[in-house]
mmCIF file of C-alpha atoms in Angstrom:
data_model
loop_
_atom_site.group_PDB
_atom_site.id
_atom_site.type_symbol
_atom_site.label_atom_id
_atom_site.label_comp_id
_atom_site.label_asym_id
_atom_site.label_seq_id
_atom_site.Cartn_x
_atom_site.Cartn_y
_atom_site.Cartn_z
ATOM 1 C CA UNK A 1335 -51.664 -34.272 -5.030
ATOM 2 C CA UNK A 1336 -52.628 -37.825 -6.005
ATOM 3 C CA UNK A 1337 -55.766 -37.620 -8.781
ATOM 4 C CA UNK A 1338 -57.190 -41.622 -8.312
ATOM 5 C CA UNK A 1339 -58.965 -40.924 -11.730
ATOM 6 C CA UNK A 1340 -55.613 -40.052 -13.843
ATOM 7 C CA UNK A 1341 -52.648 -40.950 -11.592
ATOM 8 C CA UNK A 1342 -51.167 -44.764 -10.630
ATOM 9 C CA UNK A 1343 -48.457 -44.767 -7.773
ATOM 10 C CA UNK A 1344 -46.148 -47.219 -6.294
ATOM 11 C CA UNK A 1345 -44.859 -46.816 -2.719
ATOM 12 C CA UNK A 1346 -42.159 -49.010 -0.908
ATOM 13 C CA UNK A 1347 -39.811 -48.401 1.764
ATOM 14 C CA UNK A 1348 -36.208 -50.327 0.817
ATOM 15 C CA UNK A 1349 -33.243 -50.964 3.267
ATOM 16 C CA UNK A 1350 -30.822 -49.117 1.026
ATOM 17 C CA UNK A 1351 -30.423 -45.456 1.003
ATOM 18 C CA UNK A 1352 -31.762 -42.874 -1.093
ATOM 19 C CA UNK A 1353 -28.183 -42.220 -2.871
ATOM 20 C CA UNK A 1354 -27.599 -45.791 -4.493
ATOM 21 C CA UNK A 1355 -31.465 -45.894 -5.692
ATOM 22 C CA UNK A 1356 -30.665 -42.464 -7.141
ATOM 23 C CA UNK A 1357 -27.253 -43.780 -8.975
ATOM 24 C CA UNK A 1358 -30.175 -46.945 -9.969
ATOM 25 C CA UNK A 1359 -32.088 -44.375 -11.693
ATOM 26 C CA UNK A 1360 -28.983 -41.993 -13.348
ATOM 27 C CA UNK A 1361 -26.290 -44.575 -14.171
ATOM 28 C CA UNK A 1362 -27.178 -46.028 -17.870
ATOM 29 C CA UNK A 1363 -25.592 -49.139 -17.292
ATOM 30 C CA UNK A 1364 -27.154 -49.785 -14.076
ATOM 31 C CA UNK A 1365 -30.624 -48.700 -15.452
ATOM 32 C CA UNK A 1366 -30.572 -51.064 -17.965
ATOM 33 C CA UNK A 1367 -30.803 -54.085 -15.538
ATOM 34 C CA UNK A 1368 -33.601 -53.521 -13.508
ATOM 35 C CA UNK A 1369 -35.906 -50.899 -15.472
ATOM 36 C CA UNK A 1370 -38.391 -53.088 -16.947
ATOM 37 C CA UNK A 1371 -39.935 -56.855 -16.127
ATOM 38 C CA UNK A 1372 -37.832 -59.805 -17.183
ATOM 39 C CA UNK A 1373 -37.660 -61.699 -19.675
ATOM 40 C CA UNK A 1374 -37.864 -58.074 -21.231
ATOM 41 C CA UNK A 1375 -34.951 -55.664 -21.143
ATOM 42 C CA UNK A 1376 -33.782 -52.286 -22.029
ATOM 43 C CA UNK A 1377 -31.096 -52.619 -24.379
ATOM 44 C CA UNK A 1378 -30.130 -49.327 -24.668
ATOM 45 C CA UNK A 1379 -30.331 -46.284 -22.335
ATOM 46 C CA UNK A 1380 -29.491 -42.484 -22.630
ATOM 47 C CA UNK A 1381 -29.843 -40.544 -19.644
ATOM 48 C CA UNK A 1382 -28.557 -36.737 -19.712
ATOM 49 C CA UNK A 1383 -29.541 -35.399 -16.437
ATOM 50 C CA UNK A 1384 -30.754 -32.152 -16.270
ATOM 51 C CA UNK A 1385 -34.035 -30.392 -17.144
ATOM 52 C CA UNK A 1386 -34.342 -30.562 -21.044
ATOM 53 C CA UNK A 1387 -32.468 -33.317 -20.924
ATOM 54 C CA UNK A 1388 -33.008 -36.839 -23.106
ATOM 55 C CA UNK A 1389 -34.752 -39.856 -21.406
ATOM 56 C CA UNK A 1390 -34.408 -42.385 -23.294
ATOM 57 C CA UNK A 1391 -34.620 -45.991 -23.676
ATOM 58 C CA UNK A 1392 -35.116 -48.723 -25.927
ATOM 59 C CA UNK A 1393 -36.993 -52.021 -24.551
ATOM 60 C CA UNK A 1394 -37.023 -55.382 -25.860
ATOM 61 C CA UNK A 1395 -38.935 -58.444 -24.964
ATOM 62 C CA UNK A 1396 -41.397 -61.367 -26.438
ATOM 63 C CA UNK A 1397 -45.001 -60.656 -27.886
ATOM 64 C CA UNK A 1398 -47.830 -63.320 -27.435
ATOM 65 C CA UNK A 1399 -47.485 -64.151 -30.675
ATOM 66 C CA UNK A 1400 -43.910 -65.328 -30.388
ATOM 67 C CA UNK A 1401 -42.165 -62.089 -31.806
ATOM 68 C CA UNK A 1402 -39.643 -60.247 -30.385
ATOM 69 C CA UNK A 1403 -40.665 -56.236 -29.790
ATOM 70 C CA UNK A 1404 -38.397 -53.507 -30.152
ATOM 71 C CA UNK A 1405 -39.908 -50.403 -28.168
ATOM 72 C CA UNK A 1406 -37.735 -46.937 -27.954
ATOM 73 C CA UNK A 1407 -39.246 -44.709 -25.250
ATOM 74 C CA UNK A 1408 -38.054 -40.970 -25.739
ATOM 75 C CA UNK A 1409 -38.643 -38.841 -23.156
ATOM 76 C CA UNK A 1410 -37.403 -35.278 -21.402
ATOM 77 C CA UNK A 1411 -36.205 -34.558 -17.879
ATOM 78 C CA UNK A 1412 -38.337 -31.574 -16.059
ATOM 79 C CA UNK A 1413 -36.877 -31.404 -12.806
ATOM 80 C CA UNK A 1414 -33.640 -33.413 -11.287
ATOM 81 C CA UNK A 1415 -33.329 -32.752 -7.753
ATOM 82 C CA UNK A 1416 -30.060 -35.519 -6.673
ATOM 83 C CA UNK A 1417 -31.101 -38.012 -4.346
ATOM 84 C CA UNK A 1418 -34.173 -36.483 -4.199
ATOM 85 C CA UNK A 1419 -36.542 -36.097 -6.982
ATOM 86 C CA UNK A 1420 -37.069 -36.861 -10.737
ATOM 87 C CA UNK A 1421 -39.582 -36.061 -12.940
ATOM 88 C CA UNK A 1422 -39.617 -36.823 -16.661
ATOM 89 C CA UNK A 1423 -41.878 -37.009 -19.739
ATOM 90 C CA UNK A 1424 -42.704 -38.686 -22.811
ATOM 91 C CA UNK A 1425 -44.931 -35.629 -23.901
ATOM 92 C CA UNK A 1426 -41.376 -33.383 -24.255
ATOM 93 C CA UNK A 1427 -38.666 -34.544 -26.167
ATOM 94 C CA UNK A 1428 -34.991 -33.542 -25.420
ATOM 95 C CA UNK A 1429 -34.747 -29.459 -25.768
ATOM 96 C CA UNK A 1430 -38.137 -29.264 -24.355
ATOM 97 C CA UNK A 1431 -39.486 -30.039 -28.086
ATOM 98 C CA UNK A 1432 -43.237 -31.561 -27.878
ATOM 99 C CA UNK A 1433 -43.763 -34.548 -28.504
ATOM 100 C CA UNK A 1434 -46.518 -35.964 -31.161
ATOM 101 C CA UNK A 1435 -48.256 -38.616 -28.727
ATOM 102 C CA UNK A 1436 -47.865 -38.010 -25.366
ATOM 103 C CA UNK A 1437 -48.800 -40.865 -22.496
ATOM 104 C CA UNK A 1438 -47.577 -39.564 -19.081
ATOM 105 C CA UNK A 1439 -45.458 -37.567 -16.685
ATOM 106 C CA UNK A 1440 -43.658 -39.142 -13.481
ATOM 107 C CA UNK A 1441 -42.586 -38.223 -10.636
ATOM 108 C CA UNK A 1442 -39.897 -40.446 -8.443
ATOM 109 C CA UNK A 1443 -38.963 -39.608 -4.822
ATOM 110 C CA UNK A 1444 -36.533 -40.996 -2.700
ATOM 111 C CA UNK A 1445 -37.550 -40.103 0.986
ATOM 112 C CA UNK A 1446 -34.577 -40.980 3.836
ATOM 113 C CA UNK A 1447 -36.158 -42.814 6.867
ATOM 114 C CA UNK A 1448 -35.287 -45.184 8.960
ATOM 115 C CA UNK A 1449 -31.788 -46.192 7.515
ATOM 116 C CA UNK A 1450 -33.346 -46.458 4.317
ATOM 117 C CA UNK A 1451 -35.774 -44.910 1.602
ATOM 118 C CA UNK A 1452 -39.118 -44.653 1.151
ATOM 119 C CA UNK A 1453 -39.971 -44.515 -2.972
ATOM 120 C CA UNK A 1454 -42.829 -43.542 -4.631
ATOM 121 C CA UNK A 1455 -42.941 -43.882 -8.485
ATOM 122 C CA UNK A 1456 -46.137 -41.692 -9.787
ATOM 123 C CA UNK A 1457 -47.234 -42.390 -13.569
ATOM 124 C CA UNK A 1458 -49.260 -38.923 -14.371
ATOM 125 C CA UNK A 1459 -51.776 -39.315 -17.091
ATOM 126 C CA UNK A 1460 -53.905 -36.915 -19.051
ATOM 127 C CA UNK A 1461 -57.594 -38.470 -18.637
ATOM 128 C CA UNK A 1462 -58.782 -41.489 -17.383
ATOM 129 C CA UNK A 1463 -58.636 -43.679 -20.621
ATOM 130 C CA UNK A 1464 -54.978 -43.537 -20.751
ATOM 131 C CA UNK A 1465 -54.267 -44.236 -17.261
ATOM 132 C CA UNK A 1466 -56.915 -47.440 -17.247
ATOM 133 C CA UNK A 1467 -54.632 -48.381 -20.622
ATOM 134 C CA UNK A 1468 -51.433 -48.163 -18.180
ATOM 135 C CA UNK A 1469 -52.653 -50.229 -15.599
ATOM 136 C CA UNK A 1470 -53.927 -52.600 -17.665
ATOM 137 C CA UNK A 1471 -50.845 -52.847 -19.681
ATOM 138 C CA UNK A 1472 -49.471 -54.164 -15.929
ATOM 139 C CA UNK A 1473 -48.955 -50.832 -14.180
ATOM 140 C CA UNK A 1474 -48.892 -52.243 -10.670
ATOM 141 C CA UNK A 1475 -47.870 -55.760 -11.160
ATOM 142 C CA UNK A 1476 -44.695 -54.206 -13.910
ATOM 143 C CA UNK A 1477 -43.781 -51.353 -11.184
ATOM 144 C CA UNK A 1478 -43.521 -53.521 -8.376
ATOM 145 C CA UNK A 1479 -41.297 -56.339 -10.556
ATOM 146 C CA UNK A 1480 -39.044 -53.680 -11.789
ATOM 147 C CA UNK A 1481 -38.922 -52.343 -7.950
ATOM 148 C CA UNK A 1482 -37.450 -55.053 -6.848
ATOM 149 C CA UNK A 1483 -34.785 -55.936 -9.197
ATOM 150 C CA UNK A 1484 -33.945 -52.301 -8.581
ATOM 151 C CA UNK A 1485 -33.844 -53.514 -4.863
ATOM 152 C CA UNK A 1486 -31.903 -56.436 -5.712
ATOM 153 C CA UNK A 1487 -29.184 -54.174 -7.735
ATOM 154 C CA UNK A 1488 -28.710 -52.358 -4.961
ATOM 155 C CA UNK A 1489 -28.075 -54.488 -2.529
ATOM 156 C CA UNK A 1490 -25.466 -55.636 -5.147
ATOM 157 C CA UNK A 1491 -23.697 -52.100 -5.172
#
C-alpha cells in the first residue's frame, strides 16, 4: 500500500539469503557497519527486538561546515517477524511512550527468491513536506549506499 505522496521505498534483490540480511539488521555490532553512508557512522547501536522494544542509534559524520555531528536516533520496534519483517518508529519511544517529534515509520522485508532476497526498505511519512525533507536529505541516493555495504557485509559473513 505504497502512498507516492508520503512514502519513499527502496527495492533490490541480493544474492544472500534473507537470514544473514536479517542478523545485518538485529546484530548491534554488525549494524553499526553498514547502517548509514560513509564517511558517516553509527557509533553506537541498541537494538532490543521485540515490539516495544528500543531502536536506537547514534550517528556521526562531517557537516559542510567542517564540524563533526553527533545525531542519536531513538526509535521503537512495532512488529518483528524473524527473517521476515521489521517495522520500527521514531514517533514511539521504547515502552510504546510517544515521542515529541515524530518523522517516520518503516517497514523492511526480506522476500526469499531465487537463492536470494528481495528487500524493500519503506520510509512512511506523515504528509508530504516531511517526506520531500527525507528525500532531499538523500533518501534514495543514502538507502541505496547503505544497501550495499549491507550487501558487502554479508557477503563477508
Amino acid at each position: 500500500m505504497l502512498n507516492p505522496d508520503l512514502d519513499l521505498r527502496l527495492e533490490r534483490l541480493m544474492d544472500v539469503p534473507p537470514a544473514t540480511l536479517w542478523r545485518c539488521w538485529t546484530e548491534p555490532e554488525l549494524l553499526k557497519q553498514w547502517f548509514c553512508p560513509k564517511p558517516w557512522h553509527v557509533t553506537e547501536a541498541v537494538i532490543d527486538l521485540r515490539p516495544g522494544g528500543r531502536f536506537f542509534t547514534r550517528m556521526a559524520g562531517p557537516m559542510p561546515d567542517g564540524s563533526q555531528a553527533d545525531i542519536p536516533n531513538e526509535g521503537c520496534f512495532l512488529s518483528v517477524e524473524p527473517e521476515r519483517r521489521l517495522v520500527f518508529t521514531d514517533a514511539l519511544h521504547a515502552g510504546w511512550r510517544p515521542a515529541a517529534q515524530p518523522f517516520m515509520t518503516a517497514i523492511v522485508t526480506f522476500e526469499p527468491r531465487d537463492g536470494g532476497t528481495f528487500y524493500t526498505a519503506t520510509a512512511l511519512h506523515n504528509d508530504t513536506a516531511t517526506r520531500d525533507k527525507h528525500e532531499e536529505m538523500g533518501f534514495s541516493q543514502g538507502w541505496n549506499t547503505a544497501a550495499d555495504q549491507m550487501l558487502e557485509l554479508a557477503h563477508s559473513l
